[in-house]
PDB file of C-alpha atoms in Angstrom:
ATOM      1  CA  MET A  14      32.447  37.822-137.341  1.00 64.00           C
ATOM      2  CA  SER A  15      34.852  38.202-134.438  1.00 82.00           C
ATOM      3  CA  LYS A  16      37.615  35.735-133.753  1.00 89.00           C
ATOM      4  CA  GLY A  17      36.872  33.750-130.620  1.00 92.00           C
ATOM      5  CA  VAL A  18      33.113  34.442-130.493  1.00 90.00           C
ATOM      6  CA  LEU A  19      31.206  31.254-129.724  1.00 94.00           C
ATOM      7  CA  HIS A  20      29.919  29.660-132.936  1.00 96.00           C
ATOM      8  CA  HIS A  21      27.546  27.126-131.401  1.00 97.00           C
ATOM      9  CA  ILE A  22      27.000  24.813-128.470  1.00 97.00           C
ATOM     10  CA  GLU A  23      25.229  21.459-128.633  1.00 97.00           C
ATOM     11  CA  ILE A  24      23.539  20.038-125.538  1.00 97.00           C
ATOM     12  CA  TYR A  25      22.191  16.498-125.344  1.00 97.00           C
ATOM     13  CA  VAL A  26      18.958  16.262-123.336  1.00 97.00           C
ATOM     14  CA  SER A  27      16.960  13.464-121.746  1.00 97.00           C
ATOM     15  CA  ASP A  28      13.545  14.645-123.008  1.00 97.00           C
ATOM     16  CA  LEU A  29      13.619  16.793-126.146  1.00 98.00           C
ATOM     17  CA  LYS A  30       9.975  17.854-125.839  1.00 98.00           C
ATOM     18  CA  LYS A  31      10.442  19.220-122.287  1.00 98.00           C
ATOM     19  CA  SER A  32      13.733  20.885-123.218  1.00 98.00           C
ATOM     20  CA  VAL A  33      12.283  22.533-126.332  1.00 98.00           C
ATOM     21  CA  GLU A  34       9.378  23.898-124.285  1.00 98.00           C
ATOM     22  CA  PHE A  35      11.721  25.288-121.622  1.00 98.00           C
ATOM     23  CA  TRP A  36      14.571  26.557-123.804  1.00 98.00           C
ATOM     24  CA  GLY A  37      12.370  27.732-126.675  1.00 98.00           C
ATOM     25  CA  TRP A  38      10.527  30.122-124.381  1.00 98.00           C
ATOM     26  CA  LEU A  39      13.671  31.292-122.585  1.00 98.00           C
ATOM     27  CA  LEU A  40      15.764  31.842-125.696  1.00 98.00           C
ATOM     28  CA  LYS A  41      12.975  33.761-127.461  1.00 98.00           C
ATOM     29  CA  GLU A  42      12.715  35.993-124.369  1.00 97.00           C
ATOM     30  CA  LEU A  43      16.458  36.661-124.763  1.00 97.00           C
ATOM     31  CA  GLY A  44      16.204  37.545-128.468  1.00 97.00           C
ATOM     32  CA  TYR A  45      17.021  34.207-130.116  1.00 98.00           C
ATOM     33  CA  SER A  46      15.077  32.964-133.147  1.00 98.00           C
ATOM     34  CA  SER A  47      14.209  29.404-134.075  1.00 98.00           C
ATOM     35  CA  TYR A  48      16.950  28.218-136.419  1.00 98.00           C
ATOM     36  CA  GLN A  49      16.886  24.477-137.209  1.00 98.00           C
ATOM     37  CA  LYS A  50      14.465  21.685-136.418  1.00 98.00           C
ATOM     38  CA  TRP A  51      14.564  17.963-137.102  1.00 98.00           C
ATOM     39  CA  GLU A  52      13.163  14.834-135.483  1.00 97.00           C
ATOM     40  CA  ALA A  53      15.915  14.498-132.868  1.00 98.00           C
ATOM     41  CA  GLY A  54      16.783  18.146-132.259  1.00 98.00           C
ATOM     42  CA  GLN A  55      16.141  21.841-132.468  1.00 98.00           C
ATOM     43  CA  SER A  56      18.238  24.998-132.355  1.00 98.00           C
ATOM     44  CA  TRP A  57      17.907  28.741-131.754  1.00 98.00           C
ATOM     45  CA  LYS A  58      20.172  31.478-133.065  1.00 98.00           C
ATOM     46  CA  ILE A  59      21.166  35.012-132.129  1.00 97.00           C
ATOM     47  CA  GLU A  60      23.484  36.864-134.510  1.00 95.00           C
ATOM     48  CA  ASP A  61      26.176  34.324-135.502  1.00 94.00           C
ATOM     49  CA  THR A  62      25.802  32.022-132.484  1.00 96.00           C
ATOM     50  CA  TYR A  63      23.356  29.169-132.098  1.00 97.00           C
ATOM     51  CA  ILE A  64      22.403  26.682-129.384  1.00 98.00           C
ATOM     52  CA  VAL A  65      21.385  23.144-130.312  1.00 98.00           C
ATOM     53  CA  PHE A  66      19.420  20.646-128.209  1.00 98.00           C
ATOM     54  CA  VAL A  67      19.526  16.990-129.248  1.00 98.00           C
ATOM     55  CA  GLN A  68      17.625  14.019-127.848  1.00 98.00           C
ATOM     56  CA  THR A  69      20.071  11.642-126.150  1.00 97.00           C
ATOM     57  CA  GLU A  70      19.921   8.098-127.488  1.00 96.00           C
ATOM     58  CA  GLU A  71      18.126   5.654-125.182  1.00 95.00           C
ATOM     59  CA  SER A  72      21.289   3.617-124.574  1.00 95.00           C
ATOM     60  CA  PHE A  73      23.006   6.674-123.003  1.00 95.00           C
ATOM     61  CA  LEU A  74      20.203   7.789-120.675  1.00 94.00           C
ATOM     62  CA  ASP A  75      21.210   5.492-117.795  1.00 92.00           C
ATOM     63  CA  VAL A  76      23.475   8.088-116.117  1.00 89.00           C
ATOM     64  CA  PRO A  77      21.664  11.408-115.563  1.00 87.00           C
ATOM     65  CA  TYR A  78      23.342  14.787-115.923  1.00 89.00           C
ATOM     66  CA  HIS A  79      24.851  16.428-112.849  1.00 90.00           C
ATOM     67  CA  ARG A  80      26.687  19.748-113.023  1.00 89.00           C
ATOM     68  CA  LYS A  81      29.231  18.655-110.403  1.00 89.00           C
ATOM     69  CA  ARG A  82      30.543  15.886-112.697  1.00 89.00           C
ATOM     70  CA  VAL A  83      33.106  16.420-115.433  1.00 85.00           C
ATOM     71  CA  GLY A  84      31.612  18.567-118.198  1.00 89.00           C
ATOM     72  CA  LEU A  85      29.343  21.561-118.392  1.00 91.00           C
ATOM     73  CA  ASN A  86      28.546  23.214-115.063  1.00 94.00           C
ATOM     74  CA  HIS A  87      26.190  25.996-116.165  1.00 96.00           C
ATOM     75  CA  VAL A  88      25.231  28.364-118.952  1.00 97.00           C
ATOM     76  CA  ALA A  89      25.128  32.145-118.334  1.00 97.00           C
ATOM     77  CA  PHE A  90      23.408  34.776-120.481  1.00 98.00           C
ATOM     78  CA  HIS A  91      23.547  38.578-120.428  1.00 97.00           C
ATOM     79  CA  ALA A  92      20.396  40.445-119.378  1.00 97.00           C
ATOM     80  CA  ASP A  93      19.551  44.008-120.399  1.00 96.00           C
ATOM     81  CA  SER A  94      19.300  45.410-116.870  1.00 97.00           C
ATOM     82  CA  ARG A  95      18.427  44.674-113.273  1.00 98.00           C
ATOM     83  CA  GLN A  96      14.798  45.320-114.192  1.00 98.00           C
ATOM     84  CA  HIS A  97      15.116  42.643-116.886  1.00 97.00           C
ATOM     85  CA  ILE A  98      16.371  40.202-114.200  1.00 98.00           C
ATOM     86  CA  ASP A  99      13.388  41.058-112.002  1.00 98.00           C
ATOM     87  CA  GLU A 100      10.925  40.623-114.884  1.00 98.00           C
ATOM     88  CA  MET A 101      12.478  37.316-115.965  1.00 98.00           C
ATOM     89  CA  THR A 102      12.468  36.069-112.364  1.00 98.00           C
ATOM     90  CA  GLU A 103       8.705  36.641-112.184  1.00 98.00           C
ATOM     91  CA  LYS A 104       8.149  35.006-115.584  1.00 98.00           C
ATOM     92  CA  LEU A 105      10.200  31.982-114.507  1.00 98.00           C
ATOM     93  CA  LYS A 106       8.187  31.664-111.293  1.00 98.00           C
ATOM     94  CA  ASP A 107       4.945  31.984-113.276  1.00 98.00           C
ATOM     95  CA  ARG A 108       6.131  29.046-115.408  1.00 97.00           C
ATOM     96  CA  GLY A 109       6.807  26.955-112.299  1.00 97.00           C
ATOM     97  CA  VAL A 110      10.601  27.195-112.539  1.00 97.00           C
ATOM     98  CA  SER A 111      12.321  27.142-109.145  1.00 96.00           C
ATOM     99  CA  ILE A 112      14.770  29.939-108.460  1.00 98.00           C
ATOM    100  CA  LEU A 113      18.059  28.680-107.015  1.00 98.00           C
ATOM    101  CA  TYR A 114      19.547  30.282-103.902  1.00 98.00           C
ATOM    102  CA  PRO A 115      16.294  32.127-103.053  1.00 97.00           C
ATOM    103  CA  ASP A 116      17.692  33.312 -99.708  1.00 97.00           C
ATOM    104  CA  LYS A 117      20.451  35.230-101.548  1.00 97.00           C
ATOM    105  CA  HIS A 118      18.555  36.214-104.715  1.00 98.00           C
ATOM    106  CA  PRO A 119      19.368  38.410-106.657  1.00 98.00           C
ATOM    107  CA  PHE A 120      22.844  38.721-105.118  1.00 98.00           C
ATOM    108  CA  ALA A 121      23.759  35.011-104.940  1.00 97.00           C
ATOM    109  CA  GLY A 122      26.895  35.754-106.975  1.00 96.00           C
ATOM    110  CA  GLY A 123      28.039  38.557-104.654  1.00 96.00           C
ATOM    111  CA  ASP A 124      27.103  42.074-103.590  1.00 96.00           C
ATOM    112  CA  ASP A 125      27.896  43.592-106.997  1.00 95.00           C
ATOM    113  CA  TYR A 126      26.534  40.710-109.089  1.00 98.00           C
ATOM    114  CA  TYR A 127      22.812  40.931-109.900  1.00 98.00           C
ATOM    115  CA  ALA A 128      21.542  37.687-111.393  1.00 98.00           C
ATOM    116  CA  VAL A 129      18.919  34.964-111.338  1.00 98.00           C
ATOM    117  CA  TYR A 130      19.871  31.282-111.207  1.00 98.00           C
ATOM    118  CA  PHE A 131      17.575  28.392-112.148  1.00 98.00           C
ATOM    119  CA  GLU A 132      17.663  24.936-113.760  1.00 97.00           C
ATOM    120  CA  ASP A 133      16.420  23.449-117.013  1.00 97.00           C
ATOM    121  CA  PRO A 134      14.472  20.139-117.134  1.00 97.00           C
ATOM    122  CA  ASP A 135      17.747  18.151-116.927  1.00 96.00           C
ATOM    123  CA  ARG A 136      18.930  20.292-113.994  1.00 96.00           C
ATOM    124  CA  ILE A 137      21.491  22.187-116.070  1.00 96.00           C
ATOM    125  CA  LYS A 138      22.032  25.414-114.146  1.00 97.00           C
ATOM    126  CA  VAL A 139      21.175  28.550-116.084  1.00 98.00           C
ATOM    127  CA  GLU A 140      22.164  32.057-115.077  1.00 98.00           C
ATOM    128  CA  LEU A 141      20.891  35.403-116.320  1.00 98.00           C
ATOM    129  CA  VAL A 142      23.217  38.295-115.372  1.00 98.00           C
ATOM    130  CA  ALA A 143      22.598  42.051-115.315  1.00 97.00           C
ATOM    131  CA  PRO A 144      25.289  44.411-116.653  1.00 96.00           C
TER     132      PRO A 144
END
């Protein structure tokens, strides 16, 4: 284990079923394995890092998530290559996931930054970046 490597992240979601369907597929595509599962949550793990999704309690669902508020803005993952970005972009589209910044895709992050941007069911921005 390396000092400073992310141990885990826990994200509260508005609809666990929708989030598990979305994130389960995506994380498996990126090499994660199912790790933990219980009534109110589920997690996936890659090496020593895991990501947890937990159903938000009803009493806290009144204010929806927005990435421009205080807190998490987006989550970015490494891709294998530019070809991997292209393949994942097509798979996302096939699943009905809207690609953000389509007029600039795949260079929305700049001329030397090859990536795809999209949102999860709670509109958390997700980024997949080529080396």
